[in-house]
PDB file of C-alpha atoms in Angstrom:
ATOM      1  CA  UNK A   1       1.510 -26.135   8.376  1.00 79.00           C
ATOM      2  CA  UNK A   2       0.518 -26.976   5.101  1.00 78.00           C
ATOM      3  CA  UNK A   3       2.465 -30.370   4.887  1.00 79.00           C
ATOM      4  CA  UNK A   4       0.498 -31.688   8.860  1.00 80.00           C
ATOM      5  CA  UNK A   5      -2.644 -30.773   6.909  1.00 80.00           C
ATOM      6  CA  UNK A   6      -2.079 -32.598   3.698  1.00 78.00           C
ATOM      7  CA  UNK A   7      -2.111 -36.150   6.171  1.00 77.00           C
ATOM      8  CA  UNK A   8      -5.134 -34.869   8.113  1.00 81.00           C
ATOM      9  CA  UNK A   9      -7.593 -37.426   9.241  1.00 88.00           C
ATOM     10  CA  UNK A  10     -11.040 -36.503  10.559  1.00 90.00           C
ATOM     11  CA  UNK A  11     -10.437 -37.719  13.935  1.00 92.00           C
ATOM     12  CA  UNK A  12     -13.117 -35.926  15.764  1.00 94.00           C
ATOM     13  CA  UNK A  13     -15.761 -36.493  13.955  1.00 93.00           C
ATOM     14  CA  UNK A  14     -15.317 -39.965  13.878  1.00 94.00           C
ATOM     15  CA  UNK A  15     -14.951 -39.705  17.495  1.00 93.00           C
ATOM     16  CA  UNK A  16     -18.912 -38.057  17.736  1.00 93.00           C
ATOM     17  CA  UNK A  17     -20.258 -40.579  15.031  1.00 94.00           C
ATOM     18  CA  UNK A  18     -19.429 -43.153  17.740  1.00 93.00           C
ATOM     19  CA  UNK A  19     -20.538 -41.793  20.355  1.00 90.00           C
ATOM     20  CA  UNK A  20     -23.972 -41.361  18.713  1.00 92.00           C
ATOM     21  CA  UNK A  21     -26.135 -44.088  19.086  1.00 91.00           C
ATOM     22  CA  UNK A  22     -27.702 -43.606  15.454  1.00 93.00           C
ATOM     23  CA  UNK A  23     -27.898 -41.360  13.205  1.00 91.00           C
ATOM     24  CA  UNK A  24     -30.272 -39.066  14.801  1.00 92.00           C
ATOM     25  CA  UNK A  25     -28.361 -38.894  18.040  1.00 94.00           C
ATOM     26  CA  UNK A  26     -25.637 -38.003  15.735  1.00 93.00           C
ATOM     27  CA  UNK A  27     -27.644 -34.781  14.405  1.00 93.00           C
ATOM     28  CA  UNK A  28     -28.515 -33.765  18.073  1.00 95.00           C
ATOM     29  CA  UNK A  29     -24.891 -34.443  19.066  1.00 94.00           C
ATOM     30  CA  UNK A  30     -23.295 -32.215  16.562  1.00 95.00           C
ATOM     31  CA  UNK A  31     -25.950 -29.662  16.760  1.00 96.00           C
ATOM     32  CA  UNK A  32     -24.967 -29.640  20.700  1.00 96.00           C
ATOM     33  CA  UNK A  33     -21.279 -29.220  19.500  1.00 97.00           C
ATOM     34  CA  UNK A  34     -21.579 -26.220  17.383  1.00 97.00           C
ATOM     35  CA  UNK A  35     -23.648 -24.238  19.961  1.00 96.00           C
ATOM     36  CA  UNK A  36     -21.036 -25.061  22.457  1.00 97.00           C
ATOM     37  CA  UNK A  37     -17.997 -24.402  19.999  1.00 97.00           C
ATOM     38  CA  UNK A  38     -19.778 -21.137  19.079  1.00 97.00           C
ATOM     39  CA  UNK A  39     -20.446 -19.506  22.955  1.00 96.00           C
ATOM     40  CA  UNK A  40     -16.925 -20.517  23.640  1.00 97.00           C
ATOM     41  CA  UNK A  41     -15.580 -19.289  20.696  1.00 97.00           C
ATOM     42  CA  UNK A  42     -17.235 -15.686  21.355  1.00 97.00           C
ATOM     43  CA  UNK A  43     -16.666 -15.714  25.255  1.00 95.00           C
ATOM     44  CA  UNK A  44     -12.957 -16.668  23.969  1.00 96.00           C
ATOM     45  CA  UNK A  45     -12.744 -13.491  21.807  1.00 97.00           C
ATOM     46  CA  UNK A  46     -14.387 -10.898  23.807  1.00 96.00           C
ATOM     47  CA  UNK A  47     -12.710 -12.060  27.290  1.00 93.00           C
ATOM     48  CA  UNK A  48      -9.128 -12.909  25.297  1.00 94.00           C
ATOM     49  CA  UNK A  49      -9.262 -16.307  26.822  1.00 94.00           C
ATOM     50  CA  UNK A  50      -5.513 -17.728  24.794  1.00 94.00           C
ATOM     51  CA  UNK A  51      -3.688 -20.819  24.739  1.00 93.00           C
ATOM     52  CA  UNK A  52      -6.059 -22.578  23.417  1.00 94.00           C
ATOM     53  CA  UNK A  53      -4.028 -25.676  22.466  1.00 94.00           C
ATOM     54  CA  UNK A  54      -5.361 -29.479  22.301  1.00 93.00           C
ATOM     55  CA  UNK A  55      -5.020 -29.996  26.187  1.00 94.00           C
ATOM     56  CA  UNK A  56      -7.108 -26.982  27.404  1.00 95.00           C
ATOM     57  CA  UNK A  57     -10.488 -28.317  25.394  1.00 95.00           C
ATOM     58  CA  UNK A  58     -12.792 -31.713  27.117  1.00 95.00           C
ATOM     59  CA  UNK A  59     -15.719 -33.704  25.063  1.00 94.00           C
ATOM     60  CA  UNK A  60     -18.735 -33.911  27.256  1.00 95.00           C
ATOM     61  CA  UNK A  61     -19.048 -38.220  26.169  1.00 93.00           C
ATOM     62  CA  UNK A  62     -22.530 -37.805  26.941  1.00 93.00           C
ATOM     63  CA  UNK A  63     -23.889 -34.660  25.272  1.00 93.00           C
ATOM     64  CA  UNK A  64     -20.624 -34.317  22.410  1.00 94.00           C
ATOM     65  CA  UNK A  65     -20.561 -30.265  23.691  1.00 96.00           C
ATOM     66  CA  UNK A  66     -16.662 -28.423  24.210  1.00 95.00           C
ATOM     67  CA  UNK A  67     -15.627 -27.727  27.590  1.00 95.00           C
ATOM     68  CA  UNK A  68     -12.881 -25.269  27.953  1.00 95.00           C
ATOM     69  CA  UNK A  69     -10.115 -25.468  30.653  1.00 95.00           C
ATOM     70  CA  UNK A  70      -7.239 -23.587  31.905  1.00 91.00           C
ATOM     71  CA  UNK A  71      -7.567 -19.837  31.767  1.00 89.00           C
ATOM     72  CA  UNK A  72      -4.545 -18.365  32.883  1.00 85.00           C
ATOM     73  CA  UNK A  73      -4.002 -16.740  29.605  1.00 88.00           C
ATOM     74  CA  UNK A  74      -6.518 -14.472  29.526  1.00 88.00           C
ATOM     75  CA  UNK A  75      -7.168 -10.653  28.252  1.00 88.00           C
ATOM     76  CA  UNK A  76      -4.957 -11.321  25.716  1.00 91.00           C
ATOM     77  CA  UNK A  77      -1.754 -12.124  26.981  1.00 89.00           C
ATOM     78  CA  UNK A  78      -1.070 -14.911  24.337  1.00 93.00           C
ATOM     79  CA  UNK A  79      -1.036 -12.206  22.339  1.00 93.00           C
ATOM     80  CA  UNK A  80       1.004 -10.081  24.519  1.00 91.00           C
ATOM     81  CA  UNK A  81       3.695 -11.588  26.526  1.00 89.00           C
ATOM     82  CA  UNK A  82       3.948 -14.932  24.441  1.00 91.00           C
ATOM     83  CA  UNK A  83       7.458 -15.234  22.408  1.00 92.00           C
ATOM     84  CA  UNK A  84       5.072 -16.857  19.905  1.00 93.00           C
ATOM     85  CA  UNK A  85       2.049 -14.166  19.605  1.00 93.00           C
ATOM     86  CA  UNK A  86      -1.522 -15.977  19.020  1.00 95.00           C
ATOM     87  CA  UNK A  87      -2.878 -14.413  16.318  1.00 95.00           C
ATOM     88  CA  UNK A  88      -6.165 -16.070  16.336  1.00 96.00           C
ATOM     89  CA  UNK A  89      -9.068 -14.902  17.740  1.00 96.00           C
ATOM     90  CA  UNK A  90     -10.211 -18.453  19.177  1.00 97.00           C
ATOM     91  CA  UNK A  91      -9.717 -22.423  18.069  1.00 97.00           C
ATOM     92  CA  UNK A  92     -11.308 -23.304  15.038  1.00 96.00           C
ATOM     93  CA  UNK A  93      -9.021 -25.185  13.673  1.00 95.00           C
ATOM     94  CA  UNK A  94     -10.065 -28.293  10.653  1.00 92.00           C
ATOM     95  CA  UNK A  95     -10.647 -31.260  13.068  1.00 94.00           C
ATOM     96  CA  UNK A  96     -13.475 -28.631  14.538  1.00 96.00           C
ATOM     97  CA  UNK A  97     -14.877 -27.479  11.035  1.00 95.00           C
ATOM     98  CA  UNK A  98     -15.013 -30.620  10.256  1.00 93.00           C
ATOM     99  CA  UNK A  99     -16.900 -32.284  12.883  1.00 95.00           C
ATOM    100  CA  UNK A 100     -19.252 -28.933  12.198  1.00 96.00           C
ATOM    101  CA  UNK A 101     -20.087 -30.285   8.803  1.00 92.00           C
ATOM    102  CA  UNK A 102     -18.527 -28.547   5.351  1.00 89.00           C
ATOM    103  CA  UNK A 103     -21.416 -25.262   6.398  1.00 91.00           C
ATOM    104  CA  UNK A 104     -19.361 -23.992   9.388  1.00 93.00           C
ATOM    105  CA  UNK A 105     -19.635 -20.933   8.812  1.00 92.00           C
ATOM    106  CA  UNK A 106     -23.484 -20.454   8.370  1.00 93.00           C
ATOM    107  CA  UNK A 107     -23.786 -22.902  11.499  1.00 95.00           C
ATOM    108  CA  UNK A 108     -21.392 -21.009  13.785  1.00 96.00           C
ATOM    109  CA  UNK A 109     -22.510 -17.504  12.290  1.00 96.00           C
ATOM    110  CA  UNK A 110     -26.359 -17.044  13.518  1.00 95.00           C
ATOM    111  CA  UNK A 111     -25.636 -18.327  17.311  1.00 96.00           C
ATOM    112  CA  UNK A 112     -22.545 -16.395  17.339  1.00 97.00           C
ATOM    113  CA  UNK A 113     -24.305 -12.937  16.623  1.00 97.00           C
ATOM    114  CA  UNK A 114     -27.868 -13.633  18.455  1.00 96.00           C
ATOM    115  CA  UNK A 115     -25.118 -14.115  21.770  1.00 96.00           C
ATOM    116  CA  UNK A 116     -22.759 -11.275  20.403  1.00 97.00           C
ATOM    117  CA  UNK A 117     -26.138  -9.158  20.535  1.00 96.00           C
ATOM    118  CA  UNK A 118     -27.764 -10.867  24.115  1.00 95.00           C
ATOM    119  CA  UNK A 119     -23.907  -9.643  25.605  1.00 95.00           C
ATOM    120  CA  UNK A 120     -23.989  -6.231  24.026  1.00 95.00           C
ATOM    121  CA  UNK A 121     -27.302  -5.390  25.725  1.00 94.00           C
ATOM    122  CA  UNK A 122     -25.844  -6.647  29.103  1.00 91.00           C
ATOM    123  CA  UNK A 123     -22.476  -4.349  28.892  1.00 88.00           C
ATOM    124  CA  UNK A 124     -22.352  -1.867  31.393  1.00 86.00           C
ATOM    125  CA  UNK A 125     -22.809  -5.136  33.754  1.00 88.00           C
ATOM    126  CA  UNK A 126     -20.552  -7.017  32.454  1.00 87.00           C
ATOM    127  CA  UNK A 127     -17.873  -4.137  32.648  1.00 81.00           C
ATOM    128  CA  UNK A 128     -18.124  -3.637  35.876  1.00 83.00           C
ATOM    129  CA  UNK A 129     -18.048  -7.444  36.847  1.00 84.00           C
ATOM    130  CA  UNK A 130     -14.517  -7.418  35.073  1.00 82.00           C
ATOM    131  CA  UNK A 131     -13.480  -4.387  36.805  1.00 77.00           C
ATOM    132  CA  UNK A 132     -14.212  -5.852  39.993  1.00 79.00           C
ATOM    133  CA  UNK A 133     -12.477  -9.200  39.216  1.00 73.00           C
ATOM    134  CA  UNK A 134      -9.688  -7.415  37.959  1.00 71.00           C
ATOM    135  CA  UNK A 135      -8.804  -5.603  40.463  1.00 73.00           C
ATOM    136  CA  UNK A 136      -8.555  -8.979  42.854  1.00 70.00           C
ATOM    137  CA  UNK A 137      -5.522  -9.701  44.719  1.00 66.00           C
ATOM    138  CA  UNK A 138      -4.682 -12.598  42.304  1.00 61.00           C
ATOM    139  CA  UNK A 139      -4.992 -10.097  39.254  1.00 59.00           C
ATOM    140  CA  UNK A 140      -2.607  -7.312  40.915  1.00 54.00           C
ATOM    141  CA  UNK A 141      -0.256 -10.301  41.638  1.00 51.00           C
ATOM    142  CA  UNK A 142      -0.216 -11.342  37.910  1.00 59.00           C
ATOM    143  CA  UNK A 143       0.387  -7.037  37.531  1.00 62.00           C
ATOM    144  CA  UNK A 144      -2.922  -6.937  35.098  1.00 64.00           C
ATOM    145  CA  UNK A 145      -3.531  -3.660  33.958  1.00 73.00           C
ATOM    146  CA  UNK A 146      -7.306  -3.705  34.935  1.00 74.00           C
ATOM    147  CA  UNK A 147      -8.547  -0.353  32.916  1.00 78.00           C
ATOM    148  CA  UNK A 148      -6.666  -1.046  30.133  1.00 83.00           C
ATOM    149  CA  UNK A 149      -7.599  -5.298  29.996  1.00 83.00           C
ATOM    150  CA  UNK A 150     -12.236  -3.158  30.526  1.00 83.00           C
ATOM    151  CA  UNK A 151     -11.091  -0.806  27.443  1.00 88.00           C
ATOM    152  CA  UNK A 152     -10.214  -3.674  25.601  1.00 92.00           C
ATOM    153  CA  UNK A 153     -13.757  -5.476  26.329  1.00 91.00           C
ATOM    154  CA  UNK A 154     -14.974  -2.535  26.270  1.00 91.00           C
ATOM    155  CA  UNK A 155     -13.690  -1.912  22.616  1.00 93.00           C
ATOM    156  CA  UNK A 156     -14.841  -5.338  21.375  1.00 95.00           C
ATOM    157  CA  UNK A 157     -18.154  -4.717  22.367  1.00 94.00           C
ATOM    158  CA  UNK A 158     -18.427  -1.519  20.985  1.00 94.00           C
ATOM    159  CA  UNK A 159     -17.526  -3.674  17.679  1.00 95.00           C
ATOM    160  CA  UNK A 160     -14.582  -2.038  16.771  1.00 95.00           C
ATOM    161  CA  UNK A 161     -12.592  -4.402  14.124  1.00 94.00           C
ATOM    162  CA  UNK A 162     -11.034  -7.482  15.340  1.00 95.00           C
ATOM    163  CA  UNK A 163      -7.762  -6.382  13.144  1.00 93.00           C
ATOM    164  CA  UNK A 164      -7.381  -3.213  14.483  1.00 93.00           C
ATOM    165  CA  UNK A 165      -7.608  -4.717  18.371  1.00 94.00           C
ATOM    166  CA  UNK A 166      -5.331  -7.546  17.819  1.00 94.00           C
ATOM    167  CA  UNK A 167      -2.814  -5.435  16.149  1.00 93.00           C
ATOM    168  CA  UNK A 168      -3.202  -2.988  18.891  1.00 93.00           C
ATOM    169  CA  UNK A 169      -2.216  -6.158  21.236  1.00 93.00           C
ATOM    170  CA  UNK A 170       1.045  -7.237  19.225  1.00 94.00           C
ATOM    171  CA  UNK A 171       2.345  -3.941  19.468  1.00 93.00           C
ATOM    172  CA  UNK A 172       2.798  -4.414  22.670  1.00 91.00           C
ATOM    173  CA  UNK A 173       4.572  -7.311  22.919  1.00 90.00           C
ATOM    174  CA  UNK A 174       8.239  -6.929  23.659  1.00 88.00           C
ATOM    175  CA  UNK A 175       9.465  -9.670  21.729  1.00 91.00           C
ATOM    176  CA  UNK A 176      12.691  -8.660  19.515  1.00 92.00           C
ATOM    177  CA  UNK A 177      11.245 -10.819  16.550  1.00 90.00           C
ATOM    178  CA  UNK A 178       7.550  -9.395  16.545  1.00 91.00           C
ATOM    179  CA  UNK A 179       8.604  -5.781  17.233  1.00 88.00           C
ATOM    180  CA  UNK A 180      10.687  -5.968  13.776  1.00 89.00           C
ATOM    181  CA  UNK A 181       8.076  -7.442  11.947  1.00 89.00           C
ATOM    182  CA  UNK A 182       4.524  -5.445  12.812  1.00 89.00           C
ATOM    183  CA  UNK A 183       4.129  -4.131   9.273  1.00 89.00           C
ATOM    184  CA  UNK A 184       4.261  -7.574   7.624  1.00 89.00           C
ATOM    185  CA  UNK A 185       2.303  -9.717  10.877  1.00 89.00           C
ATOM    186  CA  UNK A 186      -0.277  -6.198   9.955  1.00 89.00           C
ATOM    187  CA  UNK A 187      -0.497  -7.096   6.543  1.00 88.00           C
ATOM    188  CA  UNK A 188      -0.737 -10.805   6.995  1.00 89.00           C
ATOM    189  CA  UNK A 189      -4.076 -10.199   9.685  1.00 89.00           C
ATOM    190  CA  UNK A 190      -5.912  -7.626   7.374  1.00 83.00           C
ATOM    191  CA  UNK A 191      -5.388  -9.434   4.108  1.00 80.00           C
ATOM    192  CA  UNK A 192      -7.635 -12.676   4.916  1.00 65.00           C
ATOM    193  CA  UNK A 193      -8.142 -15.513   2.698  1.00 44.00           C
ATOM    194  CA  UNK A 194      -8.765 -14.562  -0.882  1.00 40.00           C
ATOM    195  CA  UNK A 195     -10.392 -17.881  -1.413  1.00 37.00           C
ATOM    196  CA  UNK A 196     -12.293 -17.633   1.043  1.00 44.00           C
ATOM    197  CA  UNK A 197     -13.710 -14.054  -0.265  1.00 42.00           C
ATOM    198  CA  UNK A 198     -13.833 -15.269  -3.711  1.00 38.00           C
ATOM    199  CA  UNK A 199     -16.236 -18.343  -2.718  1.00 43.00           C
ATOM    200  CA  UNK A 200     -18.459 -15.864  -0.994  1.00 44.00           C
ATOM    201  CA  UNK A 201     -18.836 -12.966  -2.805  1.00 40.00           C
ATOM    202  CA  UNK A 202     -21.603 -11.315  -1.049  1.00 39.00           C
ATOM    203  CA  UNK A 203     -20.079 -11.780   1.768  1.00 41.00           C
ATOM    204  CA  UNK A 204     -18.802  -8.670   3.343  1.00 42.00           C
ATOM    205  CA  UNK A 205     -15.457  -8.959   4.973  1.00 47.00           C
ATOM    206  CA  UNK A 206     -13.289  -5.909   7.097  1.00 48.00           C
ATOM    207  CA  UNK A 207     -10.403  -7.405   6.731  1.00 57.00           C
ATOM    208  CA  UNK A 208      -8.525  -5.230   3.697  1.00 48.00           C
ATOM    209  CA  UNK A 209      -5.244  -5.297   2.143  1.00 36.00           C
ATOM    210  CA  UNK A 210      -2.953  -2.553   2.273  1.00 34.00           C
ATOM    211  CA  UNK A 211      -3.790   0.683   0.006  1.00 33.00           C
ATOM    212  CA  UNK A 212      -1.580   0.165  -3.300  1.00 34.00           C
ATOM    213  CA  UNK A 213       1.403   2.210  -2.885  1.00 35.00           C
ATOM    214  CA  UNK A 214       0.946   3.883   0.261  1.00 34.00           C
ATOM    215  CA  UNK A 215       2.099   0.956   2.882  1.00 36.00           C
ATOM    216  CA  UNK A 216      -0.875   1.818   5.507  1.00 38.00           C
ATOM    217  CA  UNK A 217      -3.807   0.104   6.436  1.00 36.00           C
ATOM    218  CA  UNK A 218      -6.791   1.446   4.157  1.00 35.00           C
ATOM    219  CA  UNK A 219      -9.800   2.979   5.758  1.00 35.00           C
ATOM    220  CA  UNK A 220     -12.716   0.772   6.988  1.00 35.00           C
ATOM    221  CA  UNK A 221     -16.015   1.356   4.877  1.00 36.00           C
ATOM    222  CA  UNK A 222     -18.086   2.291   7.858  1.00 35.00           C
ATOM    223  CA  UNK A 223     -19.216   5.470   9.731  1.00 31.00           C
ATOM    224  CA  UNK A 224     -16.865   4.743  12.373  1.00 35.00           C
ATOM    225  CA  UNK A 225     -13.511   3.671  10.774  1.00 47.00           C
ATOM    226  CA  UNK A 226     -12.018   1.577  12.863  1.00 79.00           C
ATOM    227  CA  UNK A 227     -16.057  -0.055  13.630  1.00 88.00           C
ATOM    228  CA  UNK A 228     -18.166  -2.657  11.813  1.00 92.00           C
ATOM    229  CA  UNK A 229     -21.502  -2.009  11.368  1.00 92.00           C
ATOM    230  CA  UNK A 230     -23.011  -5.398  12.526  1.00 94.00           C
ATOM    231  CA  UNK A 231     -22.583  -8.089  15.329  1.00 96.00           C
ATOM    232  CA  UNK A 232     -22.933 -10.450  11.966  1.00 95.00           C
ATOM    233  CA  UNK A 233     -19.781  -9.053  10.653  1.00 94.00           C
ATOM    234  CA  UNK A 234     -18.225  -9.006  13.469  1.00 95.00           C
ATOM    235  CA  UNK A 235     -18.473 -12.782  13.538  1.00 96.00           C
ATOM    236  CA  UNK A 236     -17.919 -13.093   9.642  1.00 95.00           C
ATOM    237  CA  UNK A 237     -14.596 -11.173  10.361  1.00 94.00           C
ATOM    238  CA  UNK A 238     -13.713 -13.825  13.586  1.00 96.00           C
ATOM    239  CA  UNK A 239     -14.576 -16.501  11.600  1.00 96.00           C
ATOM    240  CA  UNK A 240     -12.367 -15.417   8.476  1.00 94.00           C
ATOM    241  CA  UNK A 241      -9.569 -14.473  10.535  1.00 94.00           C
ATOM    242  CA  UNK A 242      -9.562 -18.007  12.822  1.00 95.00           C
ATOM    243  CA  UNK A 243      -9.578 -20.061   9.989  1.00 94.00           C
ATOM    244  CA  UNK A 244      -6.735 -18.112   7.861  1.00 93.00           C
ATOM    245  CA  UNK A 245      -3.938 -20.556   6.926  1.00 92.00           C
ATOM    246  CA  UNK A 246      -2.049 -17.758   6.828  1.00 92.00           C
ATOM    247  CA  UNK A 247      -2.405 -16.749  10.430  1.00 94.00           C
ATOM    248  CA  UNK A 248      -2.301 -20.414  11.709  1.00 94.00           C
ATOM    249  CA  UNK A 249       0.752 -20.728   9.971  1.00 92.00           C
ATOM    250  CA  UNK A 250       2.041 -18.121  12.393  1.00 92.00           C
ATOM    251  CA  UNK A 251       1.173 -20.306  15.461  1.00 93.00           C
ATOM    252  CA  UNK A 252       3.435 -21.761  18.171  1.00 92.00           C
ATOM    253  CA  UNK A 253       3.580 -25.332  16.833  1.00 91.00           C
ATOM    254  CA  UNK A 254       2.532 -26.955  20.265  1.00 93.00           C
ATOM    255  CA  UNK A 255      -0.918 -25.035  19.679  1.00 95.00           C
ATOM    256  CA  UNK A 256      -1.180 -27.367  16.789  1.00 93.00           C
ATOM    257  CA  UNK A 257      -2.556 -25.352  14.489  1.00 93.00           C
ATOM    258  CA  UNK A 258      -3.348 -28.308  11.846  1.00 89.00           C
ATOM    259  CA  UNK A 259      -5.251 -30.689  13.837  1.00 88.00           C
TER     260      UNK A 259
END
């Protein structure tokens, strides 16, 4: 991983200067980029939209937004019944930061939350839209699990910590090589990006190390342990862990994880 990214070349952005007739079509063409990175990002998370590789994204020519394709991975099944578990929680890989502009995070942060926070009000809805979908004759076909794929939703909604549900998600996948490795993919997804931390210090971040000498997960500072207190952390914690070298280093290596 780290080798592709030392010959990176800002493809994509170059691509959306040229579209841009000038310089402040360029501003309104980016600006329509992160919006539509950011509501597909979230919609990725909370639905667990996967396989999210190069082929499955389109470039609207004329307004610069993302367009997502291809959902057959969905409620987390990357994660699940991959042989190569997705760790992420959605695409953000450097050709998209880049394009963004070097303040991704503060761009992708406030539209994130204010829709995190329009979705949360609109729950009970949305639950039982899934629940209906899910229990389709296409989903029984696939053998979806349609309480357990709500309690999931359900679960991110309720803003319980990214690391705890995506852990809870590569558990159960079968795979001989994951199943004798869930302490160390546990410690890799709660340990985040010390630089990262260390460049933002008041930043508060969920995603903690393992307890010296005990081996286990340590608590969550938060009323609810296993809950963040905020739809903004909730992104910060997204953010953190879809940008983690660490975790994209994990990555099936036709997701291309460094473009």
């Amino acid at each position: 991983y780290q080798r592709r990214v030392m010959g990176y070349k800002p493809y994509l952005r170059s691509a959306l200067v040229a579209l841009a007739p000038s310089r402040v079509d360029f501003f309104d063409s980016r600006l329509a980029f992160i919006n539509s990175t950011a509501a597909m990002s979230l919609v990725n998370y909370l639905l667990g939209v996967g396989d999210r590789h190069l082929k499955n994204h389109l470039i609207d020519c004329r307004t610069a937004e993302i367009i997502p394709i291809d959902f057959g991975m969905c409620f987390g099944h990357a994660t699940t019944d991959l042989g190569v578990a997705e760790l992420v929680p959605f695409r953000l890989t450097k050709q998209m930061t880049d394009a963004i502009g070097p303040f991704y995070i503060p761009s992708l942060l406030h539209p994130m939350a204010t829709a995190l926070t329009a979705i949360r009000k609109q729950r009970k809805l949305l639950s039982a839209m899934l629940s209906v979908y899910l229990r389709e004759p296409a989903a029984i076909s696939r053998r979806v699990d349609a309480k357990a794929a709500v309690n999931v939703v359900e679960q991110k909604l309720s803003l319980h910590n990214p690391c705890d549900v995506l852990m809870g998600q590569v558990r159960m996948n079968a795979t001989p090589s994951i199943a004798a490795n869930l302490t160390g993919i546990d410690m890799v997804i709660r340990m985040g990006v010390g630089a990262q931390q260390a460049q933002a210090p008041t930043r508060t971040t969920h995603r903690l190390p393992f307890s010296k000498g005990e081996g286990q997960p340590m608590q969550q500072q938060s009323s609810r342990s296993n809950c963040l207190n905020s739809e903004q952390e909730m992104v910060e914690t997204l953010l953190s862990m879809a940008t983690d070298p660490d975790l994209l280093t994990l990555m099936w290596i036709g997701w291309s994880p460094a473009i």
